[in-house]
CSV table of C-alpha atoms in Angstrom, one decimal:
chain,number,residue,atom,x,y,z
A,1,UNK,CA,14.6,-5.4,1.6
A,2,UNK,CA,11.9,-7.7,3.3
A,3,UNK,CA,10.2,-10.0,1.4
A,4,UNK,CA,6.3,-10.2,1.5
A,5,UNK,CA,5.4,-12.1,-1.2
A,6,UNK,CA,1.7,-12.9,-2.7
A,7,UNK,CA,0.1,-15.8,-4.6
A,8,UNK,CA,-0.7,-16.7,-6.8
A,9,UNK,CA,-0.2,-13.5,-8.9
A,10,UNK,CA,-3.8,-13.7,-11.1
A,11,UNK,CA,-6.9,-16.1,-10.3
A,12,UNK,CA,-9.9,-16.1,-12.5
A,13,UNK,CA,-13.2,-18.0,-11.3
A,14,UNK,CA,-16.3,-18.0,-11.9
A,15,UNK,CA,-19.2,-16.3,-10.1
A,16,UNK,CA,-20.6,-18.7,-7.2
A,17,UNK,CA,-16.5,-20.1,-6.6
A,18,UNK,CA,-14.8,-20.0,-3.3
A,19,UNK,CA,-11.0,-19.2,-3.3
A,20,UNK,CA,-8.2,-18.1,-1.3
A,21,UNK,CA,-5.0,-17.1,-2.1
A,22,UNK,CA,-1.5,-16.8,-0.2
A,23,UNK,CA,0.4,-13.8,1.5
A,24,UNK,CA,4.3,-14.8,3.6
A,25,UNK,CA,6.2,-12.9,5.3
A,26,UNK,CA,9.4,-12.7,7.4
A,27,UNK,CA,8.3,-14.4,10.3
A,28,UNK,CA,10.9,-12.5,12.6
A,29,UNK,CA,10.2,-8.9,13.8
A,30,UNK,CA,6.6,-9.7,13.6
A,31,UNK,CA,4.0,-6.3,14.5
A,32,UNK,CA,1.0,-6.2,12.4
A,33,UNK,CA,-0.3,-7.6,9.0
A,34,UNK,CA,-2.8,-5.7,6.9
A,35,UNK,CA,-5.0,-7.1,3.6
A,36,UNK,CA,-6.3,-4.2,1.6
A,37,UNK,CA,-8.5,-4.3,-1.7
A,38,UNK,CA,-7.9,-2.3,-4.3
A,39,UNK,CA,-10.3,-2.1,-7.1
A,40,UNK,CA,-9.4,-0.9,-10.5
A,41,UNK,CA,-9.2,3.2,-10.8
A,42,UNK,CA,-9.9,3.7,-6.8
A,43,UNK,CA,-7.5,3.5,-3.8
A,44,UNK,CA,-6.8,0.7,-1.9
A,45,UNK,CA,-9.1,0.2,1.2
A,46,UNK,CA,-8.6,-1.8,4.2
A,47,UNK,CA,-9.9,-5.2,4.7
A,48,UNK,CA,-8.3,-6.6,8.0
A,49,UNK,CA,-5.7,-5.6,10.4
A,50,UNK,CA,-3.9,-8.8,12.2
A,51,UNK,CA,-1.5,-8.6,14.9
A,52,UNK,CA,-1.4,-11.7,17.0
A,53,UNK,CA,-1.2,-15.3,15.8
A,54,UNK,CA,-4.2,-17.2,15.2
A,55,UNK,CA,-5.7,-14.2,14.1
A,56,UNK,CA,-9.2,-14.7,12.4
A,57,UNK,CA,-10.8,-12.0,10.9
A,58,UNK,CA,-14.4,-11.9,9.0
A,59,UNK,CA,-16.3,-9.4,6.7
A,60,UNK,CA,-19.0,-10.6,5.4
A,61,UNK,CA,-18.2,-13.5,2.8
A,62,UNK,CA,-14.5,-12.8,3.3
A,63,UNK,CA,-12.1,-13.9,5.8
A,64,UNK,CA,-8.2,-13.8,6.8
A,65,UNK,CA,-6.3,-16.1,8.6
A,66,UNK,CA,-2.7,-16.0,10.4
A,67,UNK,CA,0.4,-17.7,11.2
A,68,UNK,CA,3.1,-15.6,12.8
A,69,UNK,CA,5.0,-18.6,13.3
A,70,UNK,CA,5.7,-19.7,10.1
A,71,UNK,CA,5.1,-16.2,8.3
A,72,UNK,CA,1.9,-16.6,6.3
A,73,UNK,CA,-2.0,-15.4,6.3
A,74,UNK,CA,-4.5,-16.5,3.8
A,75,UNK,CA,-7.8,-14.4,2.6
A,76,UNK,CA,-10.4,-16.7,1.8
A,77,UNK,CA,-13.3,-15.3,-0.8
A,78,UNK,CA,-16.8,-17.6,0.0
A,79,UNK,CA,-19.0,-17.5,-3.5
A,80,UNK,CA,-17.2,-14.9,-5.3
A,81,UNK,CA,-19.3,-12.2,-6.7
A,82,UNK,CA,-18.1,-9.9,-9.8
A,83,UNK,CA,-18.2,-7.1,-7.4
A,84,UNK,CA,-15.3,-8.8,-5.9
A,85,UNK,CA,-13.2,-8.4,-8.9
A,86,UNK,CA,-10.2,-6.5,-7.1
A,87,UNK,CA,-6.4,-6.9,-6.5
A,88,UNK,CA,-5.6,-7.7,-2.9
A,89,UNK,CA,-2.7,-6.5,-1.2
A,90,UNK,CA,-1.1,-7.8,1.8
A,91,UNK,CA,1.4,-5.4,3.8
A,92,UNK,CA,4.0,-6.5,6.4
A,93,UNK,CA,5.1,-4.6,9.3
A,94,UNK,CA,7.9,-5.3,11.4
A,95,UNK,CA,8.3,-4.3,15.2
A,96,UNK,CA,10.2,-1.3,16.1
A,97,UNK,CA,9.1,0.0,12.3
A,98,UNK,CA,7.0,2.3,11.3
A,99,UNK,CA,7.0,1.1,7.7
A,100,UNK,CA,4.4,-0.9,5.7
A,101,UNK,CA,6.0,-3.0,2.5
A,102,UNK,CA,3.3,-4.6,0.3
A,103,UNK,CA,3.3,-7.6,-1.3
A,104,UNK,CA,2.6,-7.7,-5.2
A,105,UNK,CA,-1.0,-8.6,-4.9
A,106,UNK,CA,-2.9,-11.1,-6.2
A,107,UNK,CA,-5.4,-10.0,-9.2
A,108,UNK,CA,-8.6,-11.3,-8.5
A,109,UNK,CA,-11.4,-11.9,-11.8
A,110,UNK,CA,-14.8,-12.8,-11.4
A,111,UNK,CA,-16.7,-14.2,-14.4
A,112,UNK,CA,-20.6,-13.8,-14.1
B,1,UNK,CA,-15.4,12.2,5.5
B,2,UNK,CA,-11.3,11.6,6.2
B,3,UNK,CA,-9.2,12.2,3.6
B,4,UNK,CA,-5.4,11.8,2.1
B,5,UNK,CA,-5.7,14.6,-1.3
B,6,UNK,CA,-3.0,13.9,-3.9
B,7,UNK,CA,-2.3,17.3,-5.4
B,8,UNK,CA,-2.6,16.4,-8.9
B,9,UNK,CA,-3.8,13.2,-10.3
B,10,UNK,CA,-2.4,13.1,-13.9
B,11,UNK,CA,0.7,14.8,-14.9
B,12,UNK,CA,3.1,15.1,-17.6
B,13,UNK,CA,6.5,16.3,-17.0
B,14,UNK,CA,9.6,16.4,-19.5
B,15,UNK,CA,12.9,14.4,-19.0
B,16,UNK,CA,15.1,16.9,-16.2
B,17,UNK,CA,12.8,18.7,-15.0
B,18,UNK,CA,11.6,19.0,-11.1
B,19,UNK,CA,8.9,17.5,-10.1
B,20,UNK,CA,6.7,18.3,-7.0
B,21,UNK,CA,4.4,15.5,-5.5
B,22,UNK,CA,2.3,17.2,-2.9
B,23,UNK,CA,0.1,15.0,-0.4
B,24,UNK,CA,-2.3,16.3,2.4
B,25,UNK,CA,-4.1,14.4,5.4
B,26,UNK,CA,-6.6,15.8,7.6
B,27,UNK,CA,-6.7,13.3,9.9
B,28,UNK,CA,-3.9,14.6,12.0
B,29,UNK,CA,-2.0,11.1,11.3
B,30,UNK,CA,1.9,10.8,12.4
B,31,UNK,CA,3.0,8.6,9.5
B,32,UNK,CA,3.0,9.1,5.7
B,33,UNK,CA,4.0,6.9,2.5
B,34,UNK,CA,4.9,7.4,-0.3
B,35,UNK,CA,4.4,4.5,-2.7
B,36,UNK,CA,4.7,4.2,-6.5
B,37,UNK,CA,3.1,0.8,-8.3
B,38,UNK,CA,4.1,-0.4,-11.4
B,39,UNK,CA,2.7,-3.6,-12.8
B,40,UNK,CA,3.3,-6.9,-11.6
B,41,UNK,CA,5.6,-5.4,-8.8
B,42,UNK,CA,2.6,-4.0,-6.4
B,43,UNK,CA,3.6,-0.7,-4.0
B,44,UNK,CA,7.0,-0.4,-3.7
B,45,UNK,CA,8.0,1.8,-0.9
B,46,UNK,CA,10.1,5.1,-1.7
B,47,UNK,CA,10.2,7.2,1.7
B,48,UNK,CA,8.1,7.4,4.9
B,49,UNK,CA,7.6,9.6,7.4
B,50,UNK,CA,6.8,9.1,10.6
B,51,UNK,CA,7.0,12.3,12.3
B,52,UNK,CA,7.3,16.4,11.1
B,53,UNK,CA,10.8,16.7,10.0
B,54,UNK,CA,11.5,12.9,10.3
B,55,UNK,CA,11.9,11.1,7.3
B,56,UNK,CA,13.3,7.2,6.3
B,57,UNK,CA,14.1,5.8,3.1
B,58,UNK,CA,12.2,2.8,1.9
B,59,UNK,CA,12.7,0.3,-0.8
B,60,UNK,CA,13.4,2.7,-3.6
B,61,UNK,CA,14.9,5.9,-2.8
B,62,UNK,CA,17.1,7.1,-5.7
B,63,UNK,CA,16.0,9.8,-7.2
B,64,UNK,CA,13.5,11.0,-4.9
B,65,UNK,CA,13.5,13.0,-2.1
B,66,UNK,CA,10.9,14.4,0.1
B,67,UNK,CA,9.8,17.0,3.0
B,68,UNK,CA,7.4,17.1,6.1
B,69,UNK,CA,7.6,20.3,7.3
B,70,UNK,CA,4.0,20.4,8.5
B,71,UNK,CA,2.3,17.5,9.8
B,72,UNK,CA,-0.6,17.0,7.4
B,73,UNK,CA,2.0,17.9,4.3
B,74,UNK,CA,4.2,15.5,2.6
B,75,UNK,CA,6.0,16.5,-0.4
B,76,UNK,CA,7.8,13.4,-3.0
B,77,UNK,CA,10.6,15.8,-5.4
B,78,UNK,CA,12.1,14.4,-8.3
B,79,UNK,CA,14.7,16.6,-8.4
B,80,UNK,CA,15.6,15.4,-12.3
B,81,UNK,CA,13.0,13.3,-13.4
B,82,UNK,CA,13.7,10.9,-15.9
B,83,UNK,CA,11.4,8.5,-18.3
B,84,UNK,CA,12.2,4.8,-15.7
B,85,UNK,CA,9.8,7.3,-13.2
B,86,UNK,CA,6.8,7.1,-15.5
B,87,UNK,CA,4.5,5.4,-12.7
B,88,UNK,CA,1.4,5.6,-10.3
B,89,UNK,CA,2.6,7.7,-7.3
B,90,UNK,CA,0.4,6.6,-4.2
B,91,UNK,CA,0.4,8.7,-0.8
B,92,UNK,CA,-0.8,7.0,3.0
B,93,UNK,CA,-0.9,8.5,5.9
B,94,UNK,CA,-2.1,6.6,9.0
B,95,UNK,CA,-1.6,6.8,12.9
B,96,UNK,CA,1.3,5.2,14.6
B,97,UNK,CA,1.6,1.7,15.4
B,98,UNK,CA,-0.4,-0.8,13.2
B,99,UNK,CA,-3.3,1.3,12.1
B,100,UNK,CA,-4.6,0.9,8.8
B,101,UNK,CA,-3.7,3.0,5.4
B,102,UNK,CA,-5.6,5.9,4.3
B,103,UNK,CA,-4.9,6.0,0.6
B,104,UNK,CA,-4.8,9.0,-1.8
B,105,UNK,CA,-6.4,8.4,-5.2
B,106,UNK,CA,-3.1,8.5,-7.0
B,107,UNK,CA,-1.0,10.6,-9.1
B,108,UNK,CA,0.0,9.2,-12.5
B,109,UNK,CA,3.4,10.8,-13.9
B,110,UNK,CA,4.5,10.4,-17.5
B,111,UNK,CA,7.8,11.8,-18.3
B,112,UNK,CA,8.6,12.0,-21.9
């Protein structure tokens, strides 16, 4: 089973805060990683698809970041809003898969 | 307006009976998921497809099974369901390589 692991597993800030949080993955058999959002009773949408290292990646106040080499990528929230009140899901795939695993996501509060 | 279509999106089943989970794209993607999420664990991987007929096991196969007979079809059966398989069942389908998920909204099982 391969390992992608998110933290930390629940942040709460408050409106106005910036904050990242923490996606790893095997750094072998690197082919793509993806950061979705998924907000409570809807399906997870896509945020950013990253395939080479040094990867950055920006939508609008929120932006990813990757290291292939040492298996991690960080999504960075600037002034969190509410609205982005969301679990985000990273998802690993390896070269020569066709397979997406998903991290555990990182729960994401934003107090007005 | 692309869409994966989750056949039912709440459903109660009994201990030992079959289940059928049916999932639909229209996008004329080659790969589907099939996810199920239960808390604090994030989408854990049961079976994938990445072609008609084709089929790979994920994290989590026992007892499940599934079927892509048709491209845009792909069916999760629990063949005897039982109460640990109370969960969110999510469906993906996207196109090969490292193109994003398309989500379906979700199907929610209880088994009693």
């Amino acid at each position: 089973i391969l390992n992608v692991e998110q933290s930390p597993q629940s942040l709460h800030v408050q409106e106005g805060d910036s904050t990242n949080f923490t996606c790893s993955f095997p750094s072998s058999n690197f082919y793509a990683l993806h950061w979705y959002r998924w907000e409570t009773a809807k399906s997870p949408e896509a945020l950013f698809v990253m395939t080479l290292n040094g990867d950055e990646k920006k939508k609008g106040r929120i932006s990813a970041t990757l290291n292939t080499k040492e298996g991690y990528s960080y999504l960075y929230i600037k002034g969190s809003q509410p609205e982005d009140s969301a679990t985000y899901l990273c998802a690993f795939m390896g070269y020569n898969n066709n397979d997406m695993r998903f991290g555990a996501g990182t729960r994401l509060t934003v107090k007005p | 307006d692309v869409k994966v279509t989750q056949s039912s999106r709440y459903l109660v089943k009994r201990t030992g009976e079959k289940v059928f989970l049916e999932c639909v794209q229209d996008m004329d993607h080659e790969n589907m998921f099939w996810y199920r999420q239960d808390p604090g664990l994030g989408l854990r991987l049961i079976y994938f497809s990445y072609d008609v007929k084709m089929k790979e096991k994920g994290d989590i196969p026992e007892g499940y099974s599934v079927s892509r007979e048709k491209k845009e079809r792909f069916s999760l059966i629990l063949e005897s369901a039982s109460t640990n398989q109370t969960s969110m069942y999510l469906c993906a389908s996207s196109r090969r390589g490292a193109n994003v998920l398309t989500f379906g909204a979700g199907s929610r099982l209880t088994v009693l």
